[in-house]
CSV table of C-alpha atoms in Angstrom, one decimal:
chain,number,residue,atom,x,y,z
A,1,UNK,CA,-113.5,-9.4,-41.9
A,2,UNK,CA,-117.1,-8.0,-40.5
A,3,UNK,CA,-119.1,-10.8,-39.7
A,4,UNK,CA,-122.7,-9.6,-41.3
A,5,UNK,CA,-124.5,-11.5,-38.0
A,6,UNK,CA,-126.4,-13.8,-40.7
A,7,UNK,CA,-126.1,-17.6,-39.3
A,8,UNK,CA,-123.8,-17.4,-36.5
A,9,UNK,CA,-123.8,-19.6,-33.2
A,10,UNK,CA,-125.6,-16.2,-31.3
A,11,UNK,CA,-127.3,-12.9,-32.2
A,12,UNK,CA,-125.0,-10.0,-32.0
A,13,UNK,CA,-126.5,-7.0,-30.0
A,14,UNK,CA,-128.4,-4.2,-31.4
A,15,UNK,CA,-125.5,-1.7,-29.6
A,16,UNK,CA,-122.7,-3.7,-30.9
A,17,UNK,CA,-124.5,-3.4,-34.5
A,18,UNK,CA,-125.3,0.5,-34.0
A,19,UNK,CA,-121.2,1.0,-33.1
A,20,UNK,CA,-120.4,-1.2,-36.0
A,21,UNK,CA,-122.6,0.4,-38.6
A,22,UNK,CA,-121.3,4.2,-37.7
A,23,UNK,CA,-118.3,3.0,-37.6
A,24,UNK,CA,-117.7,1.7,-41.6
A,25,UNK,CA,-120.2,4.4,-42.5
A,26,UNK,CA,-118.0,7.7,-41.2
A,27,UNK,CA,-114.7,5.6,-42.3
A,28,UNK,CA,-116.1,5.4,-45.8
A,29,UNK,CA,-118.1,8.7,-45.7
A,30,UNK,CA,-121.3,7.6,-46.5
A,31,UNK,CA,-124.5,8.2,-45.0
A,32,UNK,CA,-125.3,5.8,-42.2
A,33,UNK,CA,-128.8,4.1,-42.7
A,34,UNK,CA,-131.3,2.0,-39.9
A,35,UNK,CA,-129.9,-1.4,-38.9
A,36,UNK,CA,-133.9,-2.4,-40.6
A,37,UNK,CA,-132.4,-1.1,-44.0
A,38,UNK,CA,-129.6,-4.1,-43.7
A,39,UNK,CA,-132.6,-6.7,-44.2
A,40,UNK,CA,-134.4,-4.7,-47.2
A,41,UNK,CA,-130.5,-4.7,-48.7
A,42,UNK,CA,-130.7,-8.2,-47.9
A,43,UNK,CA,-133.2,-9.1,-49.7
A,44,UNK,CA,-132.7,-7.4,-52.9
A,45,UNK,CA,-129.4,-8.8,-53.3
A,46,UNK,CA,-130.8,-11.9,-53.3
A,47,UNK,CA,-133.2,-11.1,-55.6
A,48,UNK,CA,-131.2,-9.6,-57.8
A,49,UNK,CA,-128.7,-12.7,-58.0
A,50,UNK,CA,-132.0,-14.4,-58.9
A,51,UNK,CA,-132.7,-16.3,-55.3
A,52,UNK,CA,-136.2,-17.8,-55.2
A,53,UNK,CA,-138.9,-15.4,-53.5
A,54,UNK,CA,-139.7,-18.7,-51.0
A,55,UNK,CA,-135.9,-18.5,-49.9
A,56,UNK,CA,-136.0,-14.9,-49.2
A,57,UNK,CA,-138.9,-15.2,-47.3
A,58,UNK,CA,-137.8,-17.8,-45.1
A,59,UNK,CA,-134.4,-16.4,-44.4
A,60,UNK,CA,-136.2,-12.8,-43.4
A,61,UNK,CA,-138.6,-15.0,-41.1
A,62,UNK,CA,-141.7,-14.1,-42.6
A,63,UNK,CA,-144.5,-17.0,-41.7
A,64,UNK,CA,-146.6,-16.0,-45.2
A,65,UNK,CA,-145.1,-16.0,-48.1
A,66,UNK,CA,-147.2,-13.2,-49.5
A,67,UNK,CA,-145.7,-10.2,-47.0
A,68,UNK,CA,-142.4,-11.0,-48.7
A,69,UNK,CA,-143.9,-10.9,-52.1
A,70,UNK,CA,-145.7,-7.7,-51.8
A,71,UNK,CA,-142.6,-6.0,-50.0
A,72,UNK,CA,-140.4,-7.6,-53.0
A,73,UNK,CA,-142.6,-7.7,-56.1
A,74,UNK,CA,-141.1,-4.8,-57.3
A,75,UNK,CA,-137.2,-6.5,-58.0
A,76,UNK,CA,-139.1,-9.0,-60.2
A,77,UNK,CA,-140.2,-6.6,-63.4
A,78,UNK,CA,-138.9,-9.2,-66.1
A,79,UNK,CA,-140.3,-12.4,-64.9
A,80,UNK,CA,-143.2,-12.4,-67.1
A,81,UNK,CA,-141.1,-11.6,-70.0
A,82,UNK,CA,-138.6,-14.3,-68.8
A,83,UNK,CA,-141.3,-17.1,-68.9
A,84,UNK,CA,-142.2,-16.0,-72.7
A,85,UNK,CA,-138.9,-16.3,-73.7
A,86,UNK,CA,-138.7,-19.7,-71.9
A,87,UNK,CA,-141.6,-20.7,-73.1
A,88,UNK,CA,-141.2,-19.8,-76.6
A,89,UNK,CA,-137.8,-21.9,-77.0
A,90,UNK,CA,-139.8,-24.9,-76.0
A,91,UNK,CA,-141.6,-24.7,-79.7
């Protein structure tokens, strides 16, 4: 098992992810992308599993709220519609 270097006891170096990431990505034949791309993936898994914006946020180490919201805004298109439909059962 890969550890994804997310909450371990150290940071694993930027080499040792470089090696890593060709590695699974010419054994599975894919295109390899930037290790940055791994914290954009990140995120829009969360979101997508519905994790709070405030929790992504803090987990990417962004100190404002608002950079995570306007780089992530986009994977929320159905919250407004969400809240209407929520809304609309209290009635």
């Amino acid at each position: 098992m890969l550890d994804c270097g997310c909450g371990g006891e150290r940071p694993i170096r930027d080499t040792s992810l470089e090696k890593t990431n060709k590695k699974f990505a010419d054994l599975a034949g894919v295109k390899r992308i930037r290790i940055h791309d791994f914290r954009h993936s990140h995120a829009s898994l969360l979101a997508n599993e519905g994790i709070n914006i405030q929790e992504i946020a803090r987990r990417l180490g962004h100190s404002n709220i608002s950079m995570t919201w306007n780089t992530y805004s986009h994977l929320y298109p159905r919250e407004e519609e969400r809240a209407v439909k929520i809304l609309n059962t209290i009635v």
